[in-house]
Coordinates of C-alpha atoms and ligand atoms in Angstrom, one line a residue:
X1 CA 22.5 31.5 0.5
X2 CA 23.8 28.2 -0.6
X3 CA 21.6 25.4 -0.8
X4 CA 22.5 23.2 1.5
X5 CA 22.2 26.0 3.7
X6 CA 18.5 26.5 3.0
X7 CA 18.3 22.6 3.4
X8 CA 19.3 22.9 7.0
X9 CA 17.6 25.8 7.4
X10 CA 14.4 24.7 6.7
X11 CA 14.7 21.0 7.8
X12 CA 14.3 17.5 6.2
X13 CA 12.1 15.1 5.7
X14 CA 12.6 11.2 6.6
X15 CA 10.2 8.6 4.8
X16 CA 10.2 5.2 5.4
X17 CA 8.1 2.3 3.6
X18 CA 8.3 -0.5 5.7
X19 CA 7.8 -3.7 4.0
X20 CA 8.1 -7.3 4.7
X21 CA 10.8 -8.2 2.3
X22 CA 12.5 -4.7 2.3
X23 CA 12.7 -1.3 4.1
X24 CA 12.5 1.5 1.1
X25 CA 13.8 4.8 2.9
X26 CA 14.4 8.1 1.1
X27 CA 15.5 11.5 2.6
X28 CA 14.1 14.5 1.0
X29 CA 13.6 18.4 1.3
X30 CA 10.5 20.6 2.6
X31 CA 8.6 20.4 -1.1
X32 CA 9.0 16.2 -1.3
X33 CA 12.1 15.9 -3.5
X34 CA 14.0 13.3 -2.7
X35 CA 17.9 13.6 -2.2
X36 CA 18.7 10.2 -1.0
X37 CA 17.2 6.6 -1.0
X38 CA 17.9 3.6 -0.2
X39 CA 16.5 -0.4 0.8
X40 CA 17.9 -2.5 3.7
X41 CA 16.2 -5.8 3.3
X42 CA 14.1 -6.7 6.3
X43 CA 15.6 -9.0 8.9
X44 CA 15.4 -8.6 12.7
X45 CA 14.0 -5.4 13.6
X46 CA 17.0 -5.0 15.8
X47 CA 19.5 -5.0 12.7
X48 CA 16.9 -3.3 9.9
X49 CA 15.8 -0.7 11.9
X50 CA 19.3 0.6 13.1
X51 CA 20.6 0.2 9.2
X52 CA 18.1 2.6 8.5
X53 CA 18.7 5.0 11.4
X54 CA 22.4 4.7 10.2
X55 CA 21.4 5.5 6.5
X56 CA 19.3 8.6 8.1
X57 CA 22.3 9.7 10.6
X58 CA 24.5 9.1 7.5
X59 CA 22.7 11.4 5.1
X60 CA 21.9 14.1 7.2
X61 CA 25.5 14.7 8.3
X62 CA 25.9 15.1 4.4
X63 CA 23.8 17.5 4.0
X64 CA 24.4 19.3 7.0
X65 CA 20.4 19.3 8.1
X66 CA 18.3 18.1 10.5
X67 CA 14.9 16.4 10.5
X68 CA 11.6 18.2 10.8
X69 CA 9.3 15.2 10.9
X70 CA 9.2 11.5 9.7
X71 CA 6.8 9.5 7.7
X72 CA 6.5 5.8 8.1
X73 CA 4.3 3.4 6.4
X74 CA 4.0 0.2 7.6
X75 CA 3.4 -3.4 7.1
X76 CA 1.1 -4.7 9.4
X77 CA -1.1 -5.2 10.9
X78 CA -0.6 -2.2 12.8
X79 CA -1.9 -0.2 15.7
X80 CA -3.0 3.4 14.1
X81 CA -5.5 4.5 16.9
X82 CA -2.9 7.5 18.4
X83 CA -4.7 7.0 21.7
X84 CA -3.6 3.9 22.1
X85 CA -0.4 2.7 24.0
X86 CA 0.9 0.7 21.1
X87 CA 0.2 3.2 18.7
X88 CA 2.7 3.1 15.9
X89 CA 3.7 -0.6 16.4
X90 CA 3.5 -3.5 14.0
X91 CA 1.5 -5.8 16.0
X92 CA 0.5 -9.4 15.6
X93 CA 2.0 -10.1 12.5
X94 CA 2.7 -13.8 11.2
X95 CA 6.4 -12.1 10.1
X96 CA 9.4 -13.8 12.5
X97 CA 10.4 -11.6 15.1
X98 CA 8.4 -8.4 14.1
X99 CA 5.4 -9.0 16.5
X100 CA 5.0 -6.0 19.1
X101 CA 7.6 -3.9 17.0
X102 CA 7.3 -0.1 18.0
X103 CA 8.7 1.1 14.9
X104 CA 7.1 4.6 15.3
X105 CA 8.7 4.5 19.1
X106 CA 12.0 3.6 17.5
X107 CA 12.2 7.1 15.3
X108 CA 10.7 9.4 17.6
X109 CA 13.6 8.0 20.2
X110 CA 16.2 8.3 17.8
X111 CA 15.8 11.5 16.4
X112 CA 12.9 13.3 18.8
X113 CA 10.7 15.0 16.2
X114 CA 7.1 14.3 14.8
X115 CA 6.7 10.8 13.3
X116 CA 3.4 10.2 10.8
X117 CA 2.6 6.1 11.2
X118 CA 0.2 4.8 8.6
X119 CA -0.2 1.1 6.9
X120 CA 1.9 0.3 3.8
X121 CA -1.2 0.9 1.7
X122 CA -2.6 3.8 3.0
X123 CA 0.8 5.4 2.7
X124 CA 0.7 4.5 -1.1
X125 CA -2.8 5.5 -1.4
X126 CA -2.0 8.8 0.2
X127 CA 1.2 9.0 -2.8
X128 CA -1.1 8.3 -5.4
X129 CA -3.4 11.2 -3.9
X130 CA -0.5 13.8 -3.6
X131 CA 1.4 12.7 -7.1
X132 CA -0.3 9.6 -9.1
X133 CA -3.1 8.5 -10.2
X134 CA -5.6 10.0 -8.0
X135 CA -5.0 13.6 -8.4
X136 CA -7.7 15.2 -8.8
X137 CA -9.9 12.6 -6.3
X138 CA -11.3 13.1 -3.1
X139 CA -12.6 9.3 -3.3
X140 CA -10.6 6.8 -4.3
X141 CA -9.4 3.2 -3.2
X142 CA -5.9 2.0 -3.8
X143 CA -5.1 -1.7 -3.7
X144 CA -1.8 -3.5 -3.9
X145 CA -2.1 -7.3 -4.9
X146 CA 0.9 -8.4 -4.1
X147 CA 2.9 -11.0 -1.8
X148 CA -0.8 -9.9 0.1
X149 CA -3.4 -8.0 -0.8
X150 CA -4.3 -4.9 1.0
X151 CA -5.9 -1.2 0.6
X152 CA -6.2 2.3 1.4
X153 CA -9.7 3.7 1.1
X154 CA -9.7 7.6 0.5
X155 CA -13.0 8.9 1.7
X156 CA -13.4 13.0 1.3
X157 CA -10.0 13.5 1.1
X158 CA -9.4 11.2 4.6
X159 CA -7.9 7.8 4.9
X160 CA -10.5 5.7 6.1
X161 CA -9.7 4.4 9.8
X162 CA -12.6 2.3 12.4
X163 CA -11.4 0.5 14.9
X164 CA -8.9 -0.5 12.9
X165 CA -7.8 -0.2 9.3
X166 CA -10.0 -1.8 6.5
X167 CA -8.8 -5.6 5.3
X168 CA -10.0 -5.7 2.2
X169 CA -8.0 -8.6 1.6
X170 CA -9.9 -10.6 3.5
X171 CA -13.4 -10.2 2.3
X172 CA -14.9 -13.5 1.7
X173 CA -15.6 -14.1 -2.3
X174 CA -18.8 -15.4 -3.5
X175 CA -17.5 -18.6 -5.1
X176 CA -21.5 -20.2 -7.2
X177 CA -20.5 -17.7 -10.1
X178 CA -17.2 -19.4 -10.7
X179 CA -16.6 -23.2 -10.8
X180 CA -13.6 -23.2 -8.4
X181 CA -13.0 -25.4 -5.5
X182 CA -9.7 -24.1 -4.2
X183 CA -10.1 -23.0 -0.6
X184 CA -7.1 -20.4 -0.9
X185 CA -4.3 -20.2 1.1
X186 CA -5.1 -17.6 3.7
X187 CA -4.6 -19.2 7.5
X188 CA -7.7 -17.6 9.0
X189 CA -10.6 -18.0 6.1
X190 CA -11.7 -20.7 3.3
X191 CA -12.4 -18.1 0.1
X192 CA -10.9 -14.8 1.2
X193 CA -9.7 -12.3 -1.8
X194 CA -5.7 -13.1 -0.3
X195 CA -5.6 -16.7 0.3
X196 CA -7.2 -16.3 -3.7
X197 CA -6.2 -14.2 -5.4
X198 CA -2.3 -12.9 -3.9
X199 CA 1.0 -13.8 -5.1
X200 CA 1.6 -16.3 -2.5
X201 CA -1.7 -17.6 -3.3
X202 CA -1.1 -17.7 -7.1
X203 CA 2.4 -19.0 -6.0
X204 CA 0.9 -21.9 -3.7
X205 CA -1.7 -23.1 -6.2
X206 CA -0.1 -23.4 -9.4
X207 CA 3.9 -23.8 -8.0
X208 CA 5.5 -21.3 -10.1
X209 CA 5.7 -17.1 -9.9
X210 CA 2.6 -15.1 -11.5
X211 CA 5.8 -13.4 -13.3
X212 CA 6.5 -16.4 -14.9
X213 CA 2.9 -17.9 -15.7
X214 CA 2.1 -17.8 -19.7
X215 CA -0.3 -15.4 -20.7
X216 CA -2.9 -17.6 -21.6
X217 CA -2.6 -20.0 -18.5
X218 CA -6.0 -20.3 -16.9
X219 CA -4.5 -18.6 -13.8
X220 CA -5.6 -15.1 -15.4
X221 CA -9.0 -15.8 -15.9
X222 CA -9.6 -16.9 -11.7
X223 CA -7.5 -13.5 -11.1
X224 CA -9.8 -10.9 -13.2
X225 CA -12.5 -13.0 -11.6
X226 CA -11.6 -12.5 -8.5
X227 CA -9.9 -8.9 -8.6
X228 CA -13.4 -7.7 -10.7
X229 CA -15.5 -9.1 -7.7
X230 CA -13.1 -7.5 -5.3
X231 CA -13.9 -3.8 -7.8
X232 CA -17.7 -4.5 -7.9
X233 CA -17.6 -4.8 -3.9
X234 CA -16.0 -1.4 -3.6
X235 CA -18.1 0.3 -6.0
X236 CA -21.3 -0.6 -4.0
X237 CA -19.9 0.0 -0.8
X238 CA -17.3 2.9 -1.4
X239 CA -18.8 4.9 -4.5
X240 CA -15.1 5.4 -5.2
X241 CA -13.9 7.9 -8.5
X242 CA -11.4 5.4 -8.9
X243 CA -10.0 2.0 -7.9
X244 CA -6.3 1.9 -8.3
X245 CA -4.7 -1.4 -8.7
X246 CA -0.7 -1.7 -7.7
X247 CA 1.8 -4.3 -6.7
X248 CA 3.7 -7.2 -8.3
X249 CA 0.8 -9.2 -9.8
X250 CA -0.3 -6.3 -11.0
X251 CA 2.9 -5.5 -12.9
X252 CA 0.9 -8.3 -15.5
X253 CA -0.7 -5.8 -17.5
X254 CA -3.3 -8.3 -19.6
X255 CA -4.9 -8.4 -16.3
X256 CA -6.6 -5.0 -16.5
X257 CA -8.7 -5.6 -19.5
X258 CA -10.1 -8.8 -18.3
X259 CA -10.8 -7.2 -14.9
X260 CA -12.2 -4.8 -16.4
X261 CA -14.4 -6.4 -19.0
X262 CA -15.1 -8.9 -15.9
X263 CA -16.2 -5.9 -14.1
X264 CA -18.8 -4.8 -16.0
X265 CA -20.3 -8.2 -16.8
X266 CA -20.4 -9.0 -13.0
X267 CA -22.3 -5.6 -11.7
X268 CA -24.6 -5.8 -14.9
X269 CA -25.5 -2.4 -15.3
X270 CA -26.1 -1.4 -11.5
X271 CA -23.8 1.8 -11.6
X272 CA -23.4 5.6 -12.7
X273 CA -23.1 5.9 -16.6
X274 CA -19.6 7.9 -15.6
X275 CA -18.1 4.8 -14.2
X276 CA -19.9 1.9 -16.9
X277 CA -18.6 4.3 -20.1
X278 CA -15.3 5.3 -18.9
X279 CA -14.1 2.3 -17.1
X280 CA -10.8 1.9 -18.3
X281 CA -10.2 5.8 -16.1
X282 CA -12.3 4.0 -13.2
X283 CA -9.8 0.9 -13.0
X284 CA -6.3 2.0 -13.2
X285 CA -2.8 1.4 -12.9
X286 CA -0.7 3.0 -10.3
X287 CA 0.7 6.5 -11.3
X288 CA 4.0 6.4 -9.4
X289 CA 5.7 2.9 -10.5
X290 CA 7.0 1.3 -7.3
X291 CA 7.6 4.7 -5.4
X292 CA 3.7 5.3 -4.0
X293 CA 4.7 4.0 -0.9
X294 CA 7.9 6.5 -0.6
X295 CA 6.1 9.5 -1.8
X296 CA 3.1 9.1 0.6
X297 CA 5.5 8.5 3.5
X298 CA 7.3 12.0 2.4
X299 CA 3.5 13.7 2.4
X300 CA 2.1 12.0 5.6
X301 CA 5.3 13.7 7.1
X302 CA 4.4 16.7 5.8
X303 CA 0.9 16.3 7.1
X304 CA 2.5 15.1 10.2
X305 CA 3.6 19.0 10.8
X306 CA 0.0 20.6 10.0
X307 CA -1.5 18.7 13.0
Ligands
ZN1 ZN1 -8.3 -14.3 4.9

């Protein structure tokens, strides 16, 4: 049997990471390998979401297969309650034109098979779970710190989901143990973890890129303060094995020693030996470089399937 016959044989998988400046989508076999990618920047739903059906139609003609289930994870916010009649849409979001977007309604239309709809960071966390750097964890938090910041909170082996999805990005920081009077930039709150401590916010406040700040800019030190608070908040309230930190600002390396040192000054002794001796394996880097998102779309697919 030739390959590509076993491909169509046994179905594809369709994974989609949705994200406010691009659409990453990737088509791959039964096991997660992918066999094609590709990014369609995002501009009306309208034109993104038919180049990606396109890029789908496209490559499974190629390979002579069909779909057996789609993963999408999604910026947001974003209805995930599955009882709930806009489940699988992108709802009130401040990006133009994407408000009320039934993205998961879109797929299941176009090409009538199951469709797994998570946020962008739950669909990473889920990646890191399957390949990166949470092998191995049944508890874990990933969190991107990026144009936002957001998470995914693993908790025994589930993705944590109340009434809606956790915002970790938006819990308010205790600002007496730093001498900082910038309200952050976040439209909703004076002192959130976003409007302090995101891209945009670094960005807005000091008028140039993180990328492109010098090393030894005072910037760093308000970020490790922040981003170690942020770590010492999860610890008490998760008792995460690990806190995984991903996105752009976090492609600045220096800032996981001084998070880390700024870590264990701020929670002073108040945790298990495990974490306080080893905390350079509790505050980590992403293990999959930029494709977290694809890879946990591919497995919430698959997990799509078991249900
Ligand atoms: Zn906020």
């Amino acid at each position: 049997m030739s390959p590509e016959t076993q491909v169509a044989e046994k179905g594809l998988i369709g994974a989609i990471e949705a994200g406010g400046t691009k659409f990453n989508c990737a088509l791959a076999d039964m096991r997660g390998n992918v066999l094609a990618q590709a990014a369609f920047p995002t501009l009306s739903p309208e034109v993104t979401l038919a180049a990606v059906k396109d890029f789908f139609d496209t490559g499974l003609h190629q390979l002579q297969g069909h779909f057996a289930a789609i993963g999408i994870a999604s910026f947001g916010p974003v209805e995930l309650n599955r009882s709930a009649a806009s489940y699988g849409f992108i709802t009130k979001t401040p990006k133009a034109g994407w408000s009320n977007t039934d993205v998961r309604g879109y797929f299941r239309a176009a090409f009538d098979v199951p469709v797994a709809f998570e946020t962008d960071v739950n669909g990473a966390a889920w990646g890191e779970l399957v390949a990166g750097a949470a092998r191995e964890c049944s508890n874990f938090i990933y969190v991107t710190v990026g144009t936002g910041i957001g998470a995914g909170i693993v908790v025994n082996g589930k993705l944590l989901q109340g009434v809606t999805h956790p915002e970790v990005g938006h819990m308010l920081m205790p600002r007496a143990s730093l001498q900082d009077d910038y309200e952050g930039c976040c439209p909703f709150h004076k002192g959130c973890l976003e409007g302090l401590a995101s891209g945009t916010a670094i960005n807005k406040r000091w008028g140039i890129n993180g990328k492109d700040l010098p090393d030894d800019h005072a910037a760093w030190d308000y970020q490790a303060h922040y981003l170690a608070t942020m770590c010492v908040n999860l610890t008490q309230c998760f008792a995460p094995e690990k806190i995984i930190l991903g996105g752009g600002v976090m492609d600045k390396k220096l800032l996981f020693p001084l998070i880390r040192h700024k870590f264990l000054e701020l929670i002073n002794g108040y945790a298990p030996e495990a974490i306080l001796a080893r905390v350079d394996q509790f505050i980590v880097p992403t293990g999959l470089a930029g494709q977290a998102g694809i890879v946990g779309a591919i497995a919430l697919a698959q997990e799509e399937l078991k249900r």
